């Protein structure tokens, strides 16, 4: 499939999902003002959440009461790398971007290769132990913008200017460009913040590090179409995320999860329930198979996301709910590890992804993988995964049939530990060994 065909297929899919979402919202008898409030509920939720995060960061003593990082970091000789972990410390979350920030920061600190910091009142403050010590930039320092800085752009403006004026370099992590590429999936606030971050911060960095080559390639293509060009000499690199599998993953799952796994062969999807994940395509494929009499279950493990109220309602009201269709929105790590091990295969119907950690996790736990044929999955999974045509339920039906007819074989996708991932990233920054140059 050409890039043009793939984009047309994505556009058609997004139009259908937006239409269904609008129809769902209009299905209720409500006045225009109530409808607006309902439509913006998640956006308001995240706005309030960000304001609360700001309050947490403003109060340094409360922000550091439960230390995330080692009490002291003994940095190795060489450039000092300061790792921004502001959102992580403020929110206390450990999923998504914050998971990456935590694992990279903790492991870089343990290796003596990086010092976690937070932004407070336009200054950098150490985030280790009790924290609170102001970090003054020295010539040769590298500030790694690893966290979700677009949520608080105003806090960074003067800081970045002062950091560079003192001889420091600025490197930003790029997880994806989805708010710019697929704006119908996100809130207006997020889109505006992310666009401002991209144009005012990313384009002025000394280097960009992406979580996959696919994301780096997408960024290189994106900047070619901009009037404003990247900073002269800008470097572009990418590295592999980690996937440590800890002892707690071997704990016993809940009895209800064990009982569910014994009912019938099942296929598993993992990830937030949002439009980008392609769940409607997977559900359509199983609906076709169920209509043919297939006795196999479909289990989704993921929390509710955003702009997918219509599909969430469809899951809750589906006639197969509790029979052959199951949505687990609060599964534990032990539950998920067990489901990975017992699944006939893991289905990843995503239309766009930055890395695709469930693919690596599935391989670790011995589950075959059926994934959308997108560049990043090919990059991570290679020949070890089974691919179906992007957003094509019919193609997925064929792959599911093949998987049921074949003997179960675990794919071989060697994971990188978080320690290895942190070391690779820190080496790239310290040795200035990026794969490409943009500016």
CSV table of C-alpha atoms in Angstrom, one decimal:
chain,number,residue,atom,x,y,z
A,1,UNK,CA,0.0,0.0,0.0
A,2,UNK,CA,1.3,3.4,-1.0
A,3,UNK,CA,1.6,6.3,1.5
A,4,UNK,CA,-1.2,8.0,-0.4
A,5,UNK,CA,-3.5,5.0,-0.1
A,6,UNK,CA,-2.7,4.7,3.5
A,7,UNK,CA,-3.5,8.3,4.2
A,8,UNK,CA,-6.8,8.1,2.3
A,9,UNK,CA,-7.8,5.0,4.4
A,10,UNK,CA,-6.9,6.9,7.6
A,11,UNK,CA,-8.9,9.9,6.5
A,12,UNK,CA,-12.0,7.8,5.7
A,13,UNK,CA,-11.7,6.0,9.0
A,14,UNK,CA,-11.4,9.3,11.0
A,15,UNK,CA,-14.4,10.8,9.1
A,16,UNK,CA,-16.5,7.8,10.1
A,17,UNK,CA,-15.4,8.0,13.7
A,18,UNK,CA,-16.1,11.7,14.0
A,19,UNK,CA,-19.5,11.2,12.4
A,20,UNK,CA,-20.4,8.5,14.9
A,21,UNK,CA,-19.2,10.6,17.8
A,22,UNK,CA,-21.3,13.6,16.6
A,23,UNK,CA,-24.4,11.3,16.2
A,24,UNK,CA,-23.9,9.9,19.6
A,25,UNK,CA,-23.7,13.4,21.2
A,26,UNK,CA,-26.8,14.5,19.3
A,27,UNK,CA,-28.8,11.4,20.2
A,28,UNK,CA,-29.7,13.0,23.6
A,29,UNK,CA,-32.3,15.6,24.1
A,30,UNK,CA,-30.4,18.5,25.5
A,31,UNK,CA,-30.1,22.2,25.0
A,32,UNK,CA,-27.2,23.6,23.0
A,33,UNK,CA,-25.3,24.8,26.1
A,34,UNK,CA,-25.5,21.4,27.8
A,35,UNK,CA,-24.3,19.7,24.6
A,36,UNK,CA,-21.3,22.0,24.5
A,37,UNK,CA,-20.5,21.2,28.1
A,38,UNK,CA,-20.8,17.5,27.4
A,39,UNK,CA,-18.7,17.7,24.3
A,40,UNK,CA,-15.9,19.6,26.2
A,41,UNK,CA,-16.1,17.5,29.4
A,42,UNK,CA,-12.7,15.7,28.9
A,43,UNK,CA,-11.0,18.9,27.7
A,44,UNK,CA,-12.2,20.7,30.9
A,45,UNK,CA,-11.0,17.7,33.0
A,46,UNK,CA,-7.5,17.8,31.6
A,47,UNK,CA,-7.4,21.6,31.9
A,48,UNK,CA,-8.2,21.4,35.6
A,49,UNK,CA,-5.7,18.6,36.0
A,50,UNK,CA,-2.9,20.7,34.5
A,51,UNK,CA,-3.8,23.6,36.8
A,52,UNK,CA,-3.6,21.3,39.8
A,53,UNK,CA,-0.2,20.1,38.6
A,54,UNK,CA,1.0,23.6,38.5
A,55,UNK,CA,0.0,24.1,42.1
A,56,UNK,CA,1.8,20.9,43.0
A,57,UNK,CA,5.0,22.1,41.3
A,58,UNK,CA,4.7,25.5,42.9
A,59,UNK,CA,4.8,23.9,46.3
A,60,UNK,CA,8.3,22.3,46.2
A,61,UNK,CA,8.1,20.7,49.6
A,62,UNK,CA,4.9,18.8,48.8
A,63,UNK,CA,6.1,17.9,45.3
A,64,UNK,CA,9.2,16.2,46.8
A,65,UNK,CA,7.6,14.5,49.8
A,66,UNK,CA,7.6,11.1,48.1
A,67,UNK,CA,11.0,10.9,46.3
A,68,UNK,CA,10.9,9.3,42.9
A,69,UNK,CA,14.6,9.4,42.4
A,70,UNK,CA,17.7,8.5,44.3
A,71,UNK,CA,18.7,10.7,47.2
A,72,UNK,CA,22.0,11.5,45.5
A,73,UNK,CA,23.5,11.2,42.0
A,74,UNK,CA,27.2,10.9,41.4
A,75,UNK,CA,27.6,12.0,37.8
A,76,UNK,CA,30.3,10.5,35.7
A,77,UNK,CA,32.9,12.8,34.0
A,78,UNK,CA,31.6,14.4,30.8
A,79,UNK,CA,28.8,16.7,29.8
A,80,UNK,CA,26.2,17.1,32.6
A,81,UNK,CA,22.7,16.0,31.3
A,82,UNK,CA,19.8,17.5,33.1
A,83,UNK,CA,16.6,15.5,32.5
A,84,UNK,CA,13.3,17.4,32.8
A,85,UNK,CA,10.8,15.4,34.8
A,86,UNK,CA,8.4,18.2,35.7
A,87,UNK,CA,5.1,16.6,34.8
A,88,UNK,CA,6.1,13.3,36.2
A,89,UNK,CA,6.9,14.8,39.7
A,90,UNK,CA,3.8,17.0,39.6
A,91,UNK,CA,1.3,14.3,38.6
A,92,UNK,CA,2.7,11.2,40.1
A,93,UNK,CA,1.5,9.3,37.1
A,94,UNK,CA,3.4,6.3,35.8
A,95,UNK,CA,1.8,5.6,32.4
A,96,UNK,CA,2.3,6.8,28.9
A,97,UNK,CA,4.9,9.6,28.6
A,98,UNK,CA,5.4,9.7,32.4
A,99,UNK,CA,6.4,6.1,32.4
A,100,UNK,CA,9.1,6.7,29.9
A,101,UNK,CA,10.3,9.8,31.8
A,102,UNK,CA,10.4,7.9,35.1
A,103,UNK,CA,12.3,4.9,33.8
A,104,UNK,CA,14.8,6.8,31.8
A,105,UNK,CA,15.4,9.3,34.6
A,106,UNK,CA,15.7,6.7,37.3
A,107,UNK,CA,18.1,4.5,35.3
A,108,UNK,CA,20.2,7.4,34.0
A,109,UNK,CA,20.6,8.6,37.5
A,110,UNK,CA,21.6,5.2,38.8
A,111,UNK,CA,24.2,5.0,36.0
A,112,UNK,CA,25.6,8.4,36.9
A,113,UNK,CA,24.7,9.7,33.4
A,114,UNK,CA,21.9,12.1,34.1
A,115,UNK,CA,20.4,14.3,36.8
A,116,UNK,CA,16.6,14.6,37.0
A,117,UNK,CA,15.2,18.1,37.4
A,118,UNK,CA,12.0,20.0,37.5
A,119,UNK,CA,11.1,23.5,36.3
A,120,UNK,CA,10.0,25.8,39.1
A,121,UNK,CA,9.5,29.6,38.8
A,122,UNK,CA,11.6,29.6,35.6
A,123,UNK,CA,14.5,27.8,37.3
A,124,UNK,CA,15.8,24.2,37.2
A,125,UNK,CA,15.5,22.4,40.6
A,126,UNK,CA,17.0,19.1,41.5
A,127,UNK,CA,14.4,16.3,41.7
A,128,UNK,CA,16.5,13.8,43.7
A,129,UNK,CA,15.7,12.9,47.3
A,130,UNK,CA,14.1,15.8,49.1
A,131,UNK,CA,15.0,18.0,46.1
A,132,UNK,CA,14.7,21.8,46.0
A,133,UNK,CA,18.3,22.7,45.2
A,134,UNK,CA,18.5,25.2,42.3
A,135,UNK,CA,20.7,24.0,39.5
A,136,UNK,CA,22.7,26.7,37.7
A,137,UNK,CA,23.5,26.0,34.1
A,138,UNK,CA,27.2,25.6,33.2
A,139,UNK,CA,28.8,25.8,29.8
A,140,UNK,CA,28.5,22.4,28.1
A,141,UNK,CA,25.4,21.3,30.1
A,142,UNK,CA,22.7,19.5,28.1
A,143,UNK,CA,19.0,20.0,29.0
A,144,UNK,CA,16.9,17.0,27.9
A,145,UNK,CA,13.2,18.0,27.6
A,146,UNK,CA,12.0,14.5,28.2
A,147,UNK,CA,8.6,15.3,29.8
A,148,UNK,CA,5.3,16.7,28.3
A,149,UNK,CA,6.5,20.3,28.4
A,150,UNK,CA,3.7,21.5,26.0
A,151,UNK,CA,1.3,21.4,28.9
A,152,UNK,CA,3.2,24.3,30.5
A,153,UNK,CA,5.0,26.1,27.7
A,154,UNK,CA,5.0,29.5,29.5
A,155,UNK,CA,7.2,28.0,32.3
A,156,UNK,CA,9.9,27.2,29.8
A,157,UNK,CA,10.2,30.2,27.6
A,158,UNK,CA,12.7,32.3,29.7
A,159,UNK,CA,14.4,29.2,31.1
A,160,UNK,CA,15.4,27.9,27.7
A,161,UNK,CA,16.7,31.3,26.6
A,162,UNK,CA,18.8,31.7,29.8
A,163,UNK,CA,20.1,28.1,29.5
A,164,UNK,CA,21.4,28.6,26.0
A,165,UNK,CA,22.9,32.0,26.8
A,166,UNK,CA,25.0,30.3,29.5
A,167,UNK,CA,26.4,27.9,26.9
A,168,UNK,CA,24.1,25.0,27.4
A,169,UNK,CA,22.5,22.8,24.7
A,170,UNK,CA,18.9,21.9,24.5
A,171,UNK,CA,17.6,18.5,23.3
A,172,UNK,CA,13.9,17.6,23.1
A,173,UNK,CA,12.3,14.2,23.0
A,174,UNK,CA,9.6,13.6,20.4
A,175,UNK,CA,7.1,10.9,21.1
A,176,UNK,CA,4.8,11.6,18.1
A,177,UNK,CA,3.2,14.4,16.1
A,178,UNK,CA,-0.3,13.1,16.3
A,179,UNK,CA,-2.0,16.3,17.6
A,180,UNK,CA,-0.7,18.0,14.4
A,181,UNK,CA,-1.3,15.2,12.0
A,182,UNK,CA,-4.7,14.0,13.3
A,183,UNK,CA,-6.3,17.0,15.0
A,184,UNK,CA,-9.8,15.6,15.1
A,185,UNK,CA,-8.6,13.1,17.8
A,186,UNK,CA,-7.6,15.8,20.4
A,187,UNK,CA,-8.9,18.7,22.3
A,188,UNK,CA,-8.5,22.2,21.0
A,189,UNK,CA,-6.4,23.1,24.0
A,190,UNK,CA,-3.9,20.3,23.5
A,191,UNK,CA,-3.6,21.0,19.8
A,192,UNK,CA,-2.8,24.7,20.4
A,193,UNK,CA,-0.3,23.9,23.1
A,194,UNK,CA,1.4,21.1,21.1
A,195,UNK,CA,1.6,23.3,18.0
A,196,UNK,CA,3.1,26.2,20.0
A,197,UNK,CA,5.6,23.7,21.6
A,198,UNK,CA,6.6,22.3,18.2
A,199,UNK,CA,7.2,25.7,16.6
A,200,UNK,CA,8.6,27.7,19.5
A,201,UNK,CA,10.7,25.0,21.2
A,202,UNK,CA,11.3,21.9,19.0
A,203,UNK,CA,12.4,23.9,16.0
A,204,UNK,CA,14.9,25.8,18.1
A,205,UNK,CA,16.5,22.8,19.8
A,206,UNK,CA,20.1,21.7,19.1
A,207,UNK,CA,18.8,18.2,18.7
A,208,UNK,CA,15.7,16.1,18.6
A,209,UNK,CA,15.6,12.5,19.9
A,210,UNK,CA,12.6,10.3,18.8
A,211,UNK,CA,11.3,7.1,20.4
A,212,UNK,CA,11.6,5.3,17.0
A,213,UNK,CA,13.0,5.8,13.5
A,214,UNK,CA,9.4,6.0,12.2
A,215,UNK,CA,8.7,9.1,14.4
A,216,UNK,CA,12.0,10.7,13.4
A,217,UNK,CA,11.2,10.1,9.7
A,218,UNK,CA,7.8,11.7,10.2
A,219,UNK,CA,9.3,14.7,11.9
A,220,UNK,CA,11.9,15.2,9.1
A,221,UNK,CA,9.0,15.1,6.6
A,222,UNK,CA,6.9,17.5,8.6
A,223,UNK,CA,9.5,20.2,8.9
A,224,UNK,CA,10.2,20.2,5.2
A,225,UNK,CA,6.7,21.6,4.7
A,226,UNK,CA,7.2,24.5,7.2
A,227,UNK,CA,8.2,28.0,6.3
A,228,UNK,CA,10.3,28.3,9.4
A,229,UNK,CA,13.2,25.9,9.2
A,230,UNK,CA,14.9,24.1,12.1
A,231,UNK,CA,17.8,25.7,14.0
A,232,UNK,CA,21.1,25.6,12.0
A,233,UNK,CA,23.0,22.4,12.8
A,234,UNK,CA,20.0,20.6,14.4
A,235,UNK,CA,20.6,16.9,14.8
A,236,UNK,CA,18.0,14.2,14.7
A,237,UNK,CA,18.3,10.8,16.4
A,238,UNK,CA,16.2,7.9,17.7
A,239,UNK,CA,16.6,5.2,20.3
A,240,UNK,CA,14.7,2.2,21.5
A,241,UNK,CA,12.5,2.3,24.6
A,242,UNK,CA,12.8,-0.2,27.4
A,243,UNK,CA,10.6,-3.0,28.7
A,244,UNK,CA,11.6,-4.4,32.0
A,245,UNK,CA,9.5,-7.3,33.3
A,246,UNK,CA,9.5,-7.5,37.0
A,247,UNK,CA,8.7,-10.1,39.6
A,248,UNK,CA,5.3,-8.6,40.4
A,249,UNK,CA,4.2,-9.6,36.9
A,250,UNK,CA,4.3,-13.2,38.1
A,251,UNK,CA,1.8,-12.7,40.8
A,252,UNK,CA,-1.5,-14.6,40.6
A,253,UNK,CA,-4.2,-12.8,38.6
A,254,UNK,CA,-7.7,-12.2,40.0
A,255,UNK,CA,-9.9,-15.3,40.1
A,256,UNK,CA,-12.3,-13.7,37.7
A,257,UNK,CA,-9.5,-13.2,35.1
A,258,UNK,CA,-8.4,-16.8,35.4
A,259,UNK,CA,-12.0,-17.9,34.9
A,260,UNK,CA,-12.4,-15.6,31.9
A,261,UNK,CA,-9.3,-17.1,30.2
A,262,UNK,CA,-10.7,-20.6,30.7
A,263,UNK,CA,-14.0,-19.9,28.9
A,264,UNK,CA,-12.7,-20.1,25.3
A,265,UNK,CA,-9.7,-19.2,23.2
A,266,UNK,CA,-9.3,-15.4,23.3
A,267,UNK,CA,-7.6,-12.6,21.5
A,268,UNK,CA,-6.3,-9.6,23.4
A,269,UNK,CA,-5.9,-5.9,22.6
A,270,UNK,CA,-4.0,-3.6,25.0
A,271,UNK,CA,-4.0,0.2,25.1
A,272,UNK,CA,-6.2,3.2,26.0
A,273,UNK,CA,-9.6,3.2,24.3
A,274,UNK,CA,-9.2,6.0,21.9
A,275,UNK,CA,-9.9,6.4,18.2
A,276,UNK,CA,-6.2,6.1,17.1
A,277,UNK,CA,-6.0,2.6,18.5
A,278,UNK,CA,-8.3,1.3,15.8
A,279,UNK,CA,-10.6,-0.8,18.1
A,280,UNK,CA,-13.7,-0.3,15.9
A,281,UNK,CA,-11.9,-2.2,13.1
A,282,UNK,CA,-11.0,-5.1,15.4
A,283,UNK,CA,-14.5,-5.3,16.8
A,284,UNK,CA,-15.9,-5.4,13.3
A,285,UNK,CA,-13.6,-8.2,12.4
A,286,UNK,CA,-14.8,-10.3,15.5
A,287,UNK,CA,-18.4,-9.4,14.8
A,288,UNK,CA,-18.0,-11.0,11.3
A,289,UNK,CA,-16.4,-14.1,12.8
A,290,UNK,CA,-19.0,-14.4,15.6
A,291,UNK,CA,-21.7,-14.2,12.9
A,292,UNK,CA,-20.1,-17.2,11.3
A,293,UNK,CA,-20.2,-19.1,14.6
A,294,UNK,CA,-16.6,-18.6,15.7
A,295,UNK,CA,-16.2,-19.5,19.4
A,296,UNK,CA,-13.5,-17.1,20.4
A,297,UNK,CA,-13.5,-14.2,22.8
A,298,UNK,CA,-12.2,-10.7,22.3
A,299,UNK,CA,-10.7,-8.9,25.4
A,300,UNK,CA,-9.7,-5.2,25.5
A,301,UNK,CA,-7.5,-4.1,28.3
A,302,UNK,CA,-7.3,-0.3,28.5
A,303,UNK,CA,-8.6,2.7,30.3
A,304,UNK,CA,-11.1,5.1,28.7
A,305,UNK,CA,-9.4,7.7,26.5
A,306,UNK,CA,-10.8,10.8,24.8
A,307,UNK,CA,-13.1,11.6,21.9
A,308,UNK,CA,-14.3,8.0,21.8
A,309,UNK,CA,-17.6,8.2,23.8
A,310,UNK,CA,-19.6,6.6,21.0
A,311,UNK,CA,-17.3,3.6,20.8
A,312,UNK,CA,-17.2,3.2,24.6
A,313,UNK,CA,-21.0,3.2,24.6
A,314,UNK,CA,-21.0,0.6,21.9
A,315,UNK,CA,-18.8,-1.6,24.0
A,316,UNK,CA,-21.0,-1.2,27.1
A,317,UNK,CA,-24.2,-2.0,25.2
A,318,UNK,CA,-22.9,-4.6,22.8
A,319,UNK,CA,-25.0,-7.8,22.7
A,320,UNK,CA,-21.8,-9.9,23.1
A,321,UNK,CA,-20.7,-8.0,26.2
A,322,UNK,CA,-20.0,-10.5,29.0
A,323,UNK,CA,-20.3,-13.4,26.5
A,324,UNK,CA,-17.6,-13.1,23.9
A,325,UNK,CA,-16.6,-9.4,24.3
A,326,UNK,CA,-14.9,-8.0,27.4
A,327,UNK,CA,-13.6,-4.6,28.2
A,328,UNK,CA,-11.3,-4.5,31.3
A,329,UNK,CA,-10.6,-0.9,32.1
A,330,UNK,CA,-8.9,-1.4,35.5
A,331,UNK,CA,-6.8,-4.6,35.1
A,332,UNK,CA,-3.8,-5.0,37.3
A,333,UNK,CA,-0.3,-5.8,36.1
A,334,UNK,CA,-0.7,-9.4,37.2
A,335,UNK,CA,-4.0,-9.6,35.3
A,336,UNK,CA,-2.4,-8.3,32.2
A,337,UNK,CA,0.7,-10.5,32.4
A,338,UNK,CA,-1.6,-13.5,32.8
A,339,UNK,CA,-3.8,-12.5,29.8
A,340,UNK,CA,-0.7,-12.0,27.6
A,341,UNK,CA,0.5,-15.5,28.5
A,342,UNK,CA,-2.9,-17.2,27.8
A,343,UNK,CA,-4.0,-15.2,24.7
A,344,UNK,CA,-4.2,-17.0,21.4
A,345,UNK,CA,-2.8,-13.8,20.0
A,346,UNK,CA,-2.5,-10.1,20.7
A,347,UNK,CA,-4.3,-7.9,18.2
A,348,UNK,CA,-2.9,-4.4,17.6
A,349,UNK,CA,-5.2,-2.6,15.2
A,350,UNK,CA,-3.6,0.9,15.7
A,351,UNK,CA,-3.6,3.3,12.8
A,352,UNK,CA,-0.7,5.4,14.2
A,353,UNK,CA,1.8,4.7,16.9
A,354,UNK,CA,5.0,6.2,18.3
A,355,UNK,CA,6.6,2.9,19.5
A,356,UNK,CA,4.2,0.1,20.3
A,357,UNK,CA,5.3,-1.3,23.6
A,358,UNK,CA,2.4,-3.9,23.7
A,359,UNK,CA,4.1,-5.6,20.8
A,360,UNK,CA,7.3,-6.1,22.8
A,361,UNK,CA,5.4,-7.1,25.9
A,362,UNK,CA,3.3,-9.7,24.0
A,363,UNK,CA,6.5,-11.3,22.6
A,364,UNK,CA,8.0,-11.5,26.1
A,365,UNK,CA,5.0,-13.3,27.5
A,366,UNK,CA,4.8,-15.7,24.5
A,367,UNK,CA,1.8,-14.3,22.7
A,368,UNK,CA,1.7,-14.2,18.9
A,369,UNK,CA,1.0,-10.8,17.4
A,370,UNK,CA,-1.4,-9.6,14.7
A,371,UNK,CA,-0.6,-6.0,14.0
A,372,UNK,CA,-1.5,-3.2,11.6
A,373,UNK,CA,0.9,-2.9,8.8
A,374,UNK,CA,2.4,0.4,9.8
A,375,UNK,CA,6.0,1.4,9.7
A,376,UNK,CA,6.7,1.5,13.4
A,377,UNK,CA,5.4,-2.0,13.9
A,378,UNK,CA,7.5,-3.3,11.1
A,379,UNK,CA,10.5,-1.5,12.7
A,380,UNK,CA,9.9,-3.1,16.1
A,381,UNK,CA,8.4,-6.4,15.1
A,382,UNK,CA,10.2,-7.2,11.9
A,383,UNK,CA,9.3,-10.7,10.6
A,384,UNK,CA,8.3,-11.9,14.0
A,385,UNK,CA,4.8,-10.4,13.9
A,386,UNK,CA,1.8,-11.1,11.5
A,387,UNK,CA,0.5,-8.1,9.7
A,388,UNK,CA,-2.9,-7.1,8.3
A,389,UNK,CA,-3.8,-4.3,5.9
A,390,UNK,CA,-4.2,-1.0,7.7
A,391,UNK,CA,-7.8,-0.4,9.1
A,392,UNK,CA,-9.1,-3.3,7.0
A,393,UNK,CA,-11.4,-5.6,9.0
A,394,UNK,CA,-11.6,-8.1,6.3
A,395,UNK,CA,-7.8,-8.5,6.2
A,396,UNK,CA,-7.8,-8.9,10.0
A,397,UNK,CA,-10.5,-11.6,9.8
A,398,UNK,CA,-8.2,-13.6,7.5
A,399,UNK,CA,-5.3,-13.2,10.0
A,400,UNK,CA,-7.4,-14.3,12.9
A,401,UNK,CA,-8.5,-17.4,11.0
A,402,UNK,CA,-4.9,-18.2,10.2
A,403,UNK,CA,-3.8,-17.8,13.8
A,404,UNK,CA,-6.5,-20.1,15.1
A,405,UNK,CA,-5.6,-22.8,12.5
A,406,UNK,CA,-1.9,-22.7,13.3
A,407,UNK,CA,0.1,-23.9,16.3
A,408,UNK,CA,0.8,-21.1,18.8
A,409,UNK,CA,4.4,-19.9,18.5
A,410,UNK,CA,5.9,-17.1,20.5
A,411,UNK,CA,7.5,-14.3,18.4
A,412,UNK,CA,11.1,-13.5,18.9
A,413,UNK,CA,11.4,-9.8,19.6
A,414,UNK,CA,14.3,-9.2,22.1
A,415,UNK,CA,13.3,-6.4,24.5
A,416,UNK,CA,15.7,-3.7,25.6
A,417,UNK,CA,15.8,-3.1,29.4
A,418,UNK,CA,15.1,0.4,30.7
A,419,UNK,CA,18.7,0.5,31.9
A,420,UNK,CA,19.9,-0.3,28.3
A,421,UNK,CA,17.5,2.2,26.9
A,422,UNK,CA,18.7,5.0,29.2
A,423,UNK,CA,22.4,4.2,28.5
A,424,UNK,CA,21.8,4.3,24.8
A,425,UNK,CA,20.0,7.7,25.0
A,426,UNK,CA,22.6,9.2,27.3
A,427,UNK,CA,25.5,8.0,25.1
A,428,UNK,CA,23.8,9.7,22.1
A,429,UNK,CA,23.7,13.0,23.9
A,430,UNK,CA,27.1,12.8,25.6
A,431,UNK,CA,28.9,11.7,22.4
A,432,UNK,CA,26.8,13.9,20.0
A,433,UNK,CA,26.3,10.8,17.9
A,434,UNK,CA,22.9,11.4,16.3
A,435,UNK,CA,21.8,9.5,13.2
A,436,UNK,CA,20.8,12.5,11.0
A,437,UNK,CA,21.3,16.2,10.6
A,438,UNK,CA,18.3,18.5,9.8
A,439,UNK,CA,19.6,22.1,10.0
